[in-house]
Amino acid sequence: MADHPTTLDVPPLPLRGIHVWQFGLYEAAVSSVRLEREEMERALRLRNEFDRRSFLAGRRALRLLLAAYLDTSASAVHFVRRPCPVCGLAHGKPELAPPHEGMFFNASRCQRHLLIAVSASSEVGVDLELLGRLPDLRQLAPLVASRRENAGGLPGWPNDRSVLRLWTRKEAAVKAAGSGLTLEVTSFSASDDSGDGWYSTDGTLCGYRVYDLPLPQPLVGSVAVPGVAQPVTVFDGRRALAAR
């Protein structure tokens, strides 16, 4: 790998397999990474100071990580947005701009935590939530589960952890599909155990493989890919940042 002082030390990305990185959102750790004007303007539109700082730290960590996989500098990483599935304007799912458009990624922030999923061969979606952040998630069960899942498709349903787990699975699948707010999470199920991850089934979003991520409590996270099973490896981004 070439010597780019602002990147991280990452393992090779396999053709079939998903790498998921967990970071803590501490802006000082990545403050040397310069962002583009559009990213700074987007941060300024956020009203809350914590949200602005988290967004900036997250984008810098994302640039560092993608630059490491692409063997380039963080400033050479550029993004474009796909057309929105509703209006057609360019504010849909972000992706890498040419000449790096062959690699796929997705990110999710929650409080001071960040997950970034990277794939060399397929679309990917990731979602991260914090157990205990919202009180009594059982009230949200009808807004998360399909009709079949509400009828008892999950162990202990509904309790806070099972509701949040199902939510992250469905959000990851929706993000992998690039459907955004156009798809109701109650319109499909994500609780069918395939023996290697969970399948999204019996509704508007079928055929996605969803994996529950082994994260320390109280974090709950999932990653989703279309099609066949793929190995998922989780890495500690905080340790990688500390080693820079």
Short mmCIF file of C-alpha atoms in Angstrom, two decimals:
data_model
loop_
_atom_site.label_atom_id
_atom_site.label_comp_id
_atom_site.label_asym_id
_atom_site.label_seq_id
_atom_site.Cartn_x
_atom_site.Cartn_y
_atom_site.Cartn_z
CA MET A 1 0.00 0.00 0.00
CA ALA A 2 1.29 3.47 -0.85
CA ASP A 3 2.26 5.83 1.96
CA HIS A 4 -0.69 8.16 2.48
CA PRO A 5 -0.20 9.63 5.97
CA THR A 6 -3.89 10.44 6.53
CA THR A 7 -5.23 6.93 5.92
CA LEU A 8 -5.73 3.90 8.13
CA ASP A 9 -4.14 0.46 8.10
CA VAL A 10 -6.84 -1.87 6.72
CA PRO A 11 -6.81 -5.52 5.60
CA PRO A 12 -7.47 -6.40 1.95
CA LEU A 13 -11.14 -6.24 1.02
CA PRO A 14 -12.24 -9.64 -0.37
CA LEU A 15 -14.34 -9.90 -3.49
CA ARG A 16 -17.02 -11.71 -1.47
CA GLY A 17 -17.34 -10.41 2.05
CA ILE A 18 -18.38 -7.39 4.09
CA HIS A 19 -16.09 -5.35 6.33
CA VAL A 20 -17.83 -3.39 9.08
CA TRP A 21 -15.90 -0.80 11.10
CA GLN A 22 -16.94 0.58 14.47
CA PHE A 23 -15.75 4.07 15.41
CA GLY A 24 -16.27 6.44 18.31
CA LEU A 25 -17.17 9.90 17.06
CA TYR A 26 -14.41 12.04 18.49
CA GLU A 27 -13.67 14.79 16.04
CA ALA A 28 -10.14 15.43 17.33
CA ALA A 29 -9.06 11.97 16.20
CA VAL A 30 -9.72 12.80 12.54
CA SER A 31 -9.59 16.62 12.53
CA SER A 32 -6.69 16.67 10.05
CA VAL A 33 -8.94 15.37 7.25
CA ARG A 34 -10.21 18.14 4.99
CA LEU A 35 -13.80 18.04 3.79
CA GLU A 36 -15.36 19.38 0.64
CA ARG A 37 -17.49 22.52 0.53
CA GLU A 38 -20.74 20.58 0.15
CA GLU A 39 -19.99 18.58 3.31
CA MET A 40 -19.26 21.72 5.32
CA GLU A 41 -22.43 23.39 4.06
CA ARG A 42 -24.47 20.33 4.96
CA ALA A 43 -23.05 20.43 8.49
CA LEU A 44 -23.97 24.10 8.86
CA ARG A 45 -27.59 23.28 8.03
CA LEU A 46 -27.78 21.11 11.15
CA ARG A 47 -29.19 23.16 14.01
CA ASN A 48 -27.72 21.21 16.90
CA GLU A 49 -24.01 21.68 17.66
CA PHE A 50 -23.57 18.04 18.71
CA ASP A 51 -25.16 16.88 15.44
CA ARG A 52 -22.82 19.14 13.45
CA ARG A 53 -19.73 17.84 15.21
CA SER A 54 -20.87 14.23 14.88
CA PHE A 55 -21.58 14.64 11.18
CA LEU A 56 -18.17 16.21 10.52
CA ALA A 57 -16.34 13.54 12.53
CA GLY A 58 -18.29 10.82 10.75
CA ARG A 59 -17.50 12.17 7.29
CA ARG A 60 -13.82 12.45 8.15
CA ALA A 61 -13.70 8.89 9.44
CA LEU A 62 -15.52 7.73 6.29
CA ARG A 63 -12.99 9.48 4.07
CA LEU A 64 -10.08 7.99 6.00
CA LEU A 65 -11.45 4.48 5.75
CA LEU A 66 -12.40 4.58 2.07
CA ALA A 67 -9.07 6.19 1.19
CA ALA A 68 -7.26 3.31 2.90
CA TYR A 69 -9.17 0.70 0.90
CA LEU A 70 -8.66 2.68 -2.32
CA ASP A 71 -4.95 3.23 -1.60
CA THR A 72 -5.21 6.97 -2.01
CA SER A 73 -5.39 10.10 0.14
CA ALA A 74 -8.55 11.17 1.95
CA SER A 75 -8.72 14.36 -0.13
CA ALA A 76 -8.87 12.25 -3.31
CA VAL A 77 -12.12 10.58 -2.21
CA HIS A 78 -15.17 12.19 -3.81
CA PHE A 79 -18.86 11.43 -3.51
CA VAL A 80 -21.92 11.73 -5.72
CA ARG A 81 -25.56 11.05 -4.96
CA ARG A 82 -27.87 8.80 -6.89
CA PRO A 83 -31.18 10.08 -8.21
CA CYS A 84 -33.95 10.07 -5.61
CA PRO A 85 -36.38 7.16 -6.29
CA VAL A 86 -39.30 9.58 -5.75
CA CYS A 87 -38.42 12.88 -7.43
CA GLY A 88 -35.40 11.92 -9.55
CA LEU A 89 -33.19 14.68 -8.14
CA ALA A 90 -29.61 13.91 -7.09
CA HIS A 91 -30.11 13.52 -3.34
CA GLY A 92 -30.42 9.74 -3.07
CA LYS A 93 -27.98 7.20 -1.65
CA PRO A 94 -24.36 8.46 -1.70
CA GLU A 95 -21.74 6.56 -3.66
CA LEU A 96 -18.12 6.99 -4.72
CA ALA A 97 -17.46 9.20 -7.73
CA PRO A 98 -15.32 7.98 -10.66
CA PRO A 99 -12.78 6.48 -10.84
CA HIS A 100 -13.63 4.68 -7.60
CA GLU A 101 -17.27 3.80 -8.29
CA GLY A 102 -16.64 0.03 -8.11
CA MET A 103 -16.62 -0.08 -4.29
CA PHE A 104 -19.77 0.09 -2.16
CA PHE A 105 -20.23 1.56 1.31
CA ASN A 106 -22.82 2.66 3.82
CA ALA A 107 -22.64 4.39 7.21
CA SER A 108 -24.81 4.86 10.27
CA ARG A 109 -24.35 7.23 13.21
CA CYS A 110 -25.99 7.09 16.64
CA GLN A 111 -24.97 9.45 19.42
CA ARG A 112 -21.16 9.13 19.66
CA HIS A 113 -20.94 5.91 17.67
CA LEU A 114 -20.43 5.19 13.98
CA LEU A 115 -20.60 2.08 11.82
CA ILE A 116 -19.22 1.95 8.27
CA ALA A 117 -19.80 -1.08 6.03
CA VAL A 118 -17.66 -1.65 2.93
CA SER A 119 -18.06 -4.15 0.08
CA ALA A 120 -16.10 -4.79 -3.09
CA SER A 121 -18.92 -6.49 -4.98
CA SER A 122 -22.43 -5.65 -3.80
CA GLU A 123 -24.70 -2.97 -2.42
CA VAL A 124 -24.61 -2.79 1.35
CA GLY A 125 -26.66 -1.16 4.09
CA VAL A 126 -25.90 -0.77 7.79
CA ASP A 127 -27.87 0.57 10.74
CA LEU A 128 -26.86 1.34 14.31
CA GLU A 129 -29.03 2.10 17.34
CA LEU A 130 -28.49 2.54 21.06
CA LEU A 131 -30.58 0.47 23.46
CA GLY A 132 -32.07 2.68 26.18
CA ARG A 133 -31.96 5.88 24.13
CA LEU A 134 -35.76 5.86 23.78
CA PRO A 135 -38.15 4.73 26.53
CA ASP A 136 -40.49 1.75 26.12
CA LEU A 137 -39.82 0.70 22.54
CA ARG A 138 -42.62 -1.83 22.83
CA GLN A 139 -45.01 0.96 21.84
CA LEU A 140 -43.25 1.14 18.48
CA ALA A 141 -43.68 -2.55 17.72
CA PRO A 142 -46.70 -2.03 15.41
CA LEU A 143 -44.70 0.56 13.45
CA VAL A 144 -41.75 -1.79 12.93
CA ALA A 145 -43.06 -5.32 12.49
CA SER A 146 -44.98 -6.82 9.61
CA ARG A 147 -48.36 -8.39 10.30
CA ARG A 148 -46.75 -11.83 10.58
CA GLU A 149 -44.01 -10.59 12.91
CA ASN A 150 -46.51 -8.85 15.17
CA ALA A 151 -48.30 -12.18 15.43
CA GLY A 152 -45.29 -13.65 17.24
CA GLY A 153 -42.40 -14.16 14.83
CA LEU A 154 -39.63 -13.17 17.27
CA PRO A 155 -38.52 -14.61 20.64
CA GLY A 156 -39.75 -12.45 23.52
CA TRP A 157 -41.71 -10.19 21.17
CA PRO A 158 -42.27 -7.44 21.89
CA ASN A 159 -39.53 -6.23 24.25
CA ASP A 160 -37.18 -3.28 23.81
CA ARG A 161 -34.26 -5.32 22.47
CA SER A 162 -36.29 -7.37 20.00
CA VAL A 163 -38.03 -4.25 18.65
CA LEU A 164 -34.71 -2.43 18.22
CA ARG A 165 -33.07 -5.49 16.68
CA LEU A 166 -35.85 -5.83 14.11
CA TRP A 167 -35.66 -2.11 13.38
CA THR A 168 -31.93 -2.23 12.62
CA ARG A 169 -32.39 -5.27 10.37
CA LYS A 170 -35.07 -3.54 8.34
CA GLU A 171 -33.27 -0.20 8.15
CA ALA A 172 -30.12 -1.96 6.95
CA ALA A 173 -32.08 -3.76 4.22
CA VAL A 174 -33.83 -0.55 3.14
CA LYS A 175 -30.49 1.27 2.99
CA ALA A 176 -28.91 -1.53 0.97
CA ALA A 177 -31.79 -1.26 -1.50
CA GLY A 178 -31.45 2.53 -1.66
CA SER A 179 -35.19 2.89 -1.09
CA GLY A 180 -34.99 5.51 1.65
CA LEU A 181 -38.30 6.82 2.98
CA THR A 182 -40.22 5.38 0.04
CA LEU A 183 -40.54 1.97 1.72
CA GLU A 184 -42.55 1.21 4.85
CA VAL A 185 -40.65 -1.18 7.13
CA THR A 186 -43.93 -2.88 8.05
CA SER A 187 -44.34 -3.96 4.42
CA PHE A 188 -41.81 -6.79 4.68
CA SER A 189 -40.41 -9.23 7.25
CA ALA A 190 -36.81 -9.63 8.41
CA SER A 191 -37.13 -12.43 10.91
CA ASP A 192 -36.73 -15.60 8.82
CA ASP A 193 -33.60 -17.44 9.95
CA SER A 194 -31.75 -18.76 6.89
CA GLY A 195 -29.06 -20.48 8.96
CA ASP A 196 -26.58 -17.83 7.83
CA GLY A 197 -28.12 -14.46 8.58
CA TRP A 198 -31.74 -13.43 8.23
CA TYR A 199 -33.79 -13.12 5.07
CA SER A 200 -36.08 -10.26 4.15
CA THR A 201 -39.25 -11.96 2.92
CA ASP A 202 -42.95 -11.95 2.16
CA GLY A 203 -43.35 -8.32 1.16
CA THR A 204 -42.07 -5.37 -0.80
CA LEU A 205 -38.37 -5.99 -0.10
CA CYS A 206 -37.37 -9.63 -0.59
CA GLY A 207 -34.08 -11.44 -1.08
CA TYR A 208 -31.79 -9.44 1.22
CA ARG A 209 -29.49 -11.23 3.64
CA VAL A 210 -29.34 -9.42 7.00
CA TYR A 211 -26.74 -10.03 9.72
CA ASP A 212 -26.91 -9.05 13.39
CA LEU A 213 -23.58 -7.51 14.34
CA PRO A 214 -21.62 -8.57 17.47
CA LEU A 215 -21.37 -5.14 19.12
CA PRO A 216 -20.81 -4.27 22.78
CA GLN A 217 -23.93 -3.38 24.75
CA PRO A 218 -25.91 -1.17 24.57
CA LEU A 219 -25.22 -0.94 20.82
CA VAL A 220 -27.48 -2.82 18.42
CA GLY A 221 -26.54 -3.00 14.75
CA SER A 222 -27.24 -4.90 11.54
CA VAL A 223 -25.79 -5.07 8.04
CA ALA A 224 -27.60 -6.18 4.87
CA VAL A 225 -26.59 -7.28 1.37
CA PRO A 226 -28.64 -8.53 -1.57
CA GLY A 227 -28.55 -12.15 -2.67
CA VAL A 228 -26.33 -14.92 -1.37
CA ALA A 229 -24.62 -15.22 2.00
CA GLN A 230 -21.37 -13.34 2.56
CA PRO A 231 -18.94 -13.44 5.49
CA VAL A 232 -19.07 -10.37 7.72
CA THR A 233 -16.07 -9.16 9.73
CA VAL A 234 -16.26 -6.38 12.33
CA PHE A 235 -13.19 -4.21 13.01
CA ASP A 236 -12.35 -1.77 15.81
CA GLY A 237 -11.90 1.60 14.10
CA ARG A 238 -11.02 3.32 17.36
CA ARG A 239 -7.92 1.17 17.71
CA ALA A 240 -7.01 1.82 14.07
CA LEU A 241 -7.31 5.58 14.61
CA ALA A 242 -5.16 5.40 17.73
CA ALA A 243 -2.43 3.60 15.74
CA ARG A 244 -2.19 6.33 13.08
#
